[in-house]
Short mmCIF file of N, CA and C in Angstrom, two decimals:
data_model
loop_
_atom_site.label_atom_id
_atom_site.label_comp_id
_atom_site.label_asym_id
_atom_site.label_seq_id
_atom_site.Cartn_x
_atom_site.Cartn_y
_atom_site.Cartn_z
N MET X 1253 5.44 35.15 -26.76
CA MET X 1253 4.30 34.29 -26.84
C MET X 1253 4.54 33.01 -26.04
N SER X 1254 3.60 32.10 -26.15
CA SER X 1254 3.72 30.87 -25.36
C SER X 1254 4.65 29.87 -26.04
N GLU X 1255 5.16 28.98 -25.21
CA GLU X 1255 6.06 27.94 -25.66
C GLU X 1255 5.28 26.88 -26.42
N PRO X 1256 5.85 26.27 -27.47
CA PRO X 1256 5.13 25.21 -28.16
C PRO X 1256 4.95 24.02 -27.23
N PRO X 1257 3.82 23.33 -27.32
CA PRO X 1257 3.57 22.19 -26.44
C PRO X 1257 4.58 21.07 -26.70
N LYS X 1258 4.94 20.40 -25.62
CA LYS X 1258 5.86 19.28 -25.74
C LYS X 1258 5.17 18.11 -26.41
N THR X 1259 5.96 17.33 -27.08
CA THR X 1259 5.39 16.11 -27.66
C THR X 1259 5.14 15.13 -26.54
N PRO X 1260 4.16 14.26 -26.68
CA PRO X 1260 3.84 13.32 -25.60
C PRO X 1260 5.02 12.46 -25.16
N SER X 1261 5.86 12.02 -26.09
CA SER X 1261 6.97 11.15 -25.70
C SER X 1261 7.99 11.92 -24.86
N ARG X 1262 8.26 13.17 -25.20
CA ARG X 1262 9.20 13.96 -24.42
C ARG X 1262 8.63 14.26 -23.04
N GLN X 1263 7.36 14.58 -23.00
CA GLN X 1263 6.73 14.91 -21.72
C GLN X 1263 6.70 13.68 -20.82
N ASP X 1264 6.38 12.52 -21.39
CA ASP X 1264 6.34 11.29 -20.60
C ASP X 1264 7.73 10.93 -20.06
N SER X 1265 8.76 11.07 -20.89
CA SER X 1265 10.10 10.73 -20.42
C SER X 1265 10.57 11.74 -19.38
N GLY X 1266 10.19 12.99 -19.53
CA GLY X 1266 10.53 14.00 -18.53
C GLY X 1266 9.81 13.75 -17.22
N ASP X 1267 8.54 13.35 -17.31
CA ASP X 1267 7.78 13.02 -16.10
C ASP X 1267 8.37 11.81 -15.40
N ALA X 1268 8.78 10.82 -16.17
CA ALA X 1268 9.36 9.61 -15.58
C ALA X 1268 10.69 9.94 -14.91
N ALA X 1269 11.49 10.79 -15.52
CA ALA X 1269 12.77 11.17 -14.92
C ALA X 1269 12.55 11.95 -13.63
N ARG X 1270 11.59 12.87 -13.65
CA ARG X 1270 11.28 13.62 -12.43
C ARG X 1270 10.74 12.71 -11.34
N ALA X 1271 9.93 11.73 -11.72
CA ALA X 1271 9.38 10.79 -10.73
C ALA X 1271 10.50 9.95 -10.11
N ARG X 1272 11.46 9.49 -10.93
CA ARG X 1272 12.59 8.72 -10.41
C ARG X 1272 13.45 9.57 -9.48
N GLU X 1273 13.67 10.82 -9.88
CA GLU X 1273 14.47 11.71 -9.03
C GLU X 1273 13.76 11.99 -7.71
N ALA X 1274 12.45 12.22 -7.77
CA ALA X 1274 11.68 12.47 -6.54
C ALA X 1274 11.70 11.24 -5.63
N ALA X 1275 11.57 10.06 -6.21
CA ALA X 1275 11.60 8.83 -5.41
C ALA X 1275 12.96 8.66 -4.75
N ALA X 1276 14.04 8.98 -5.47
CA ALA X 1276 15.38 8.86 -4.90
C ALA X 1276 15.57 9.84 -3.76
N ILE X 1277 15.08 11.06 -3.92
CA ILE X 1277 15.19 12.08 -2.87
C ILE X 1277 14.41 11.64 -1.64
N LEU X 1278 13.19 11.14 -1.83
CA LEU X 1278 12.38 10.70 -0.70
C LEU X 1278 13.02 9.50 0.01
N ARG X 1279 13.63 8.61 -0.75
CA ARG X 1279 14.30 7.46 -0.14
C ARG X 1279 15.49 7.91 0.72
N ARG X 1280 16.28 8.89 0.21
CA ARG X 1280 17.40 9.40 0.99
C ARG X 1280 16.93 10.11 2.25
N ILE X 1281 15.86 10.89 2.14
CA ILE X 1281 15.32 11.58 3.31
C ILE X 1281 14.85 10.57 4.34
N ASN X 1282 14.17 9.52 3.89
CA ASN X 1282 13.70 8.48 4.80
C ASN X 1282 14.86 7.80 5.50
N GLU X 1283 15.94 7.51 4.77
CA GLU X 1283 17.11 6.86 5.37
C GLU X 1283 17.78 7.76 6.40
N GLU X 1284 17.81 9.07 6.13
CA GLU X 1284 18.49 10.00 7.02
C GLU X 1284 17.67 10.31 8.26
N THR X 1285 16.35 10.29 8.15
CA THR X 1285 15.51 10.71 9.27
C THR X 1285 14.88 9.56 10.03
N SER X 1286 14.95 8.35 9.50
CA SER X 1286 14.34 7.23 10.20
C SER X 1286 15.16 6.92 11.45
N PRO X 1287 14.49 6.44 12.49
CA PRO X 1287 15.24 6.13 13.72
C PRO X 1287 16.25 5.02 13.47
N GLN X 1288 17.43 5.22 13.99
CA GLN X 1288 18.50 4.23 13.83
C GLN X 1288 18.46 3.29 15.02
N ILE X 1289 17.95 2.08 14.83
CA ILE X 1289 17.81 1.14 15.94
C ILE X 1289 18.95 0.13 15.98
N GLY X 1290 19.97 0.38 15.23
CA GLY X 1290 21.11 -0.53 15.23
C GLY X 1290 21.36 -1.06 13.84
N ALA X 1291 22.56 -1.47 13.62
CA ALA X 1291 22.94 -1.95 12.30
C ALA X 1291 22.30 -3.30 12.03
N GLY X 1292 21.39 -3.33 11.12
CA GLY X 1292 20.79 -4.60 10.71
C GLY X 1292 19.70 -5.13 11.62
N THR X 1293 19.31 -4.39 12.64
CA THR X 1293 18.30 -4.89 13.57
C THR X 1293 16.95 -5.07 12.88
N GLY X 1294 16.58 -4.09 12.07
CA GLY X 1294 15.31 -4.20 11.34
C GLY X 1294 15.29 -5.39 10.42
N ARG X 1295 16.41 -5.62 9.72
CA ARG X 1295 16.50 -6.77 8.82
C ARG X 1295 16.46 -8.07 9.61
N LEU X 1296 17.13 -8.08 10.76
CA LEU X 1296 17.13 -9.27 11.61
C LEU X 1296 15.72 -9.62 12.07
N LEU X 1297 14.98 -8.60 12.52
CA LEU X 1297 13.61 -8.85 12.98
C LEU X 1297 12.72 -9.31 11.83
N SER X 1298 12.91 -8.72 10.66
CA SER X 1298 12.12 -9.12 9.50
C SER X 1298 12.42 -10.56 9.10
N ASN X 1299 13.70 -10.92 9.09
CA ASN X 1299 14.06 -12.30 8.75
C ASN X 1299 13.54 -13.29 9.79
N THR X 1300 13.58 -12.91 11.07
CA THR X 1300 13.08 -13.80 12.12
C THR X 1300 11.58 -14.01 11.96
N TRP X 1301 10.86 -12.93 11.70
CA TRP X 1301 9.41 -13.05 11.52
C TRP X 1301 9.10 -13.92 10.30
N GLY X 1302 9.84 -13.74 9.23
CA GLY X 1302 9.64 -14.56 8.04
C GLY X 1302 9.92 -16.03 8.32
N HIS X 1303 10.95 -16.30 9.12
CA HIS X 1303 11.28 -17.69 9.45
C HIS X 1303 10.17 -18.31 10.30
N LEU X 1304 9.71 -17.58 11.32
CA LEU X 1304 8.67 -18.14 12.20
C LEU X 1304 7.33 -18.30 11.49
N SER X 1305 7.06 -17.46 10.50
CA SER X 1305 5.78 -17.56 9.79
C SER X 1305 5.86 -18.49 8.58
N ALA X 1306 6.97 -19.17 8.41
CA ALA X 1306 7.16 -20.22 7.40
C ALA X 1306 6.96 -19.73 5.97
N VAL X 1307 7.58 -18.59 5.64
CA VAL X 1307 7.47 -18.11 4.27
C VAL X 1307 8.27 -18.97 3.30
N ASP X 1308 9.22 -19.77 3.80
CA ASP X 1308 10.02 -20.62 2.93
C ASP X 1308 9.38 -21.99 2.71
N ALA X 1309 8.28 -22.28 3.38
CA ALA X 1309 7.60 -23.57 3.19
C ALA X 1309 6.77 -23.52 1.91
N ASP X 1310 6.42 -24.68 1.41
CA ASP X 1310 5.61 -24.78 0.20
C ASP X 1310 4.23 -24.20 0.47
N GLN X 1311 3.92 -23.04 -0.12
CA GLN X 1311 2.66 -22.36 0.15
C GLN X 1311 1.45 -23.07 -0.46
N ASP X 1312 1.69 -24.02 -1.36
CA ASP X 1312 0.59 -24.77 -1.96
C ASP X 1312 0.08 -25.87 -1.04
N ASP X 1313 0.84 -26.20 0.00
CA ASP X 1313 0.47 -27.25 0.93
C ASP X 1313 0.18 -26.63 2.30
N PRO X 1314 -1.10 -26.37 2.61
CA PRO X 1314 -1.42 -25.68 3.86
C PRO X 1314 -1.04 -26.46 5.11
N ILE X 1315 -1.05 -27.78 5.04
CA ILE X 1315 -0.68 -28.59 6.19
C ILE X 1315 0.82 -28.44 6.49
N GLU X 1316 1.64 -28.40 5.43
CA GLU X 1316 3.07 -28.21 5.63
C GLU X 1316 3.35 -26.83 6.22
N VAL X 1317 2.66 -25.81 5.75
CA VAL X 1317 2.84 -24.46 6.27
C VAL X 1317 2.45 -24.42 7.75
N LEU X 1318 1.29 -25.00 8.08
CA LEU X 1318 0.83 -25.00 9.46
C LEU X 1318 1.79 -25.78 10.36
N GLY X 1319 2.22 -26.94 9.91
CA GLY X 1319 3.15 -27.74 10.70
C GLY X 1319 4.48 -27.04 10.90
N THR X 1320 4.97 -26.38 9.86
CA THR X 1320 6.23 -25.64 9.97
C THR X 1320 6.10 -24.50 10.96
N ARG X 1321 4.99 -23.77 10.87
CA ARG X 1321 4.78 -22.66 11.81
C ARG X 1321 4.71 -23.16 13.24
N ILE X 1322 3.94 -24.23 13.47
CA ILE X 1322 3.80 -24.77 14.83
C ILE X 1322 5.15 -25.22 15.36
N GLY X 1323 5.91 -25.97 14.55
CA GLY X 1323 7.21 -26.46 14.98
C GLY X 1323 8.18 -25.34 15.30
N ARG X 1324 8.22 -24.33 14.46
CA ARG X 1324 9.16 -23.23 14.68
C ARG X 1324 8.76 -22.39 15.89
N ILE X 1325 7.48 -22.16 16.07
CA ILE X 1325 7.03 -21.37 17.22
C ILE X 1325 7.26 -22.15 18.51
N LEU X 1326 7.00 -23.46 18.51
CA LEU X 1326 7.27 -24.27 19.70
C LEU X 1326 8.77 -24.31 20.01
N GLY X 1327 9.59 -24.38 18.99
CA GLY X 1327 11.03 -24.33 19.20
C GLY X 1327 11.47 -23.01 19.80
N PHE X 1328 10.88 -21.92 19.35
CA PHE X 1328 11.20 -20.60 19.90
C PHE X 1328 10.76 -20.49 21.35
N VAL X 1329 9.56 -21.01 21.66
CA VAL X 1329 9.07 -20.99 23.04
C VAL X 1329 9.97 -21.85 23.93
N ALA X 1330 10.38 -22.99 23.46
CA ALA X 1330 11.27 -23.85 24.23
C ALA X 1330 12.60 -23.14 24.50
N PHE X 1331 13.11 -22.44 23.50
CA PHE X 1331 14.34 -21.67 23.69
C PHE X 1331 14.17 -20.62 24.78
N LEU X 1332 13.04 -19.91 24.75
CA LEU X 1332 12.78 -18.89 25.77
C LEU X 1332 12.69 -19.50 27.16
N VAL X 1333 11.98 -20.61 27.28
CA VAL X 1333 11.82 -21.27 28.58
C VAL X 1333 13.18 -21.73 29.10
N LEU X 1334 13.99 -22.35 28.28
CA LEU X 1334 15.31 -22.81 28.70
C LEU X 1334 16.22 -21.63 29.06
N SER X 1335 16.12 -20.54 28.31
CA SER X 1335 16.94 -19.36 28.62
C SER X 1335 16.57 -18.77 29.97
N VAL X 1336 15.28 -18.63 30.22
CA VAL X 1336 14.82 -18.08 31.49
C VAL X 1336 15.22 -19.00 32.64
N SER X 1337 15.07 -20.31 32.45
CA SER X 1337 15.44 -21.23 33.53
C SER X 1337 16.95 -21.20 33.79
N LEU X 1338 17.76 -21.02 32.75
CA LEU X 1338 19.21 -20.90 32.94
C LEU X 1338 19.54 -19.63 33.73
N VAL X 1339 18.92 -18.53 33.38
CA VAL X 1339 19.17 -17.27 34.09
C VAL X 1339 18.76 -17.41 35.55
N LEU X 1340 17.60 -18.00 35.82
CA LEU X 1340 17.16 -18.18 37.19
C LEU X 1340 18.09 -19.10 37.97
N TYR X 1341 18.58 -20.14 37.34
CA TYR X 1341 19.51 -21.06 37.98
C TYR X 1341 20.82 -20.33 38.33
N LEU X 1342 21.31 -19.54 37.40
CA LEU X 1342 22.57 -18.82 37.64
C LEU X 1342 22.41 -17.73 38.71
N MET X 1343 21.24 -17.16 38.81
CA MET X 1343 21.00 -16.14 39.82
C MET X 1343 20.93 -16.73 41.24
N ARG X 1344 20.49 -17.99 41.36
CA ARG X 1344 20.43 -18.65 42.66
C ARG X 1344 21.80 -19.05 43.18
N SER X 1345 22.72 -19.30 42.27
CA SER X 1345 24.05 -19.78 42.66
C SER X 1345 24.89 -18.71 43.29
#
């Protein structure tokens, strides 16, 4: 005959365990099959984007956020300009 139905608490805990196991398997598959762009490169890019977009500034003060973003982006642009000018100077020598 048929099996007696599971009690709701057992079924819920079994479903939760299967969901955790499935999530762990999917996470491992993602780690194994995702393109390897270098050790920590993704984290580096994420941290850089967070820094330039001023996620560490006080989000309750929109002027501070805007000023922080402008200052950091201008600093980054200045770095790029100076780097390019240095490379061009060294190439002429």
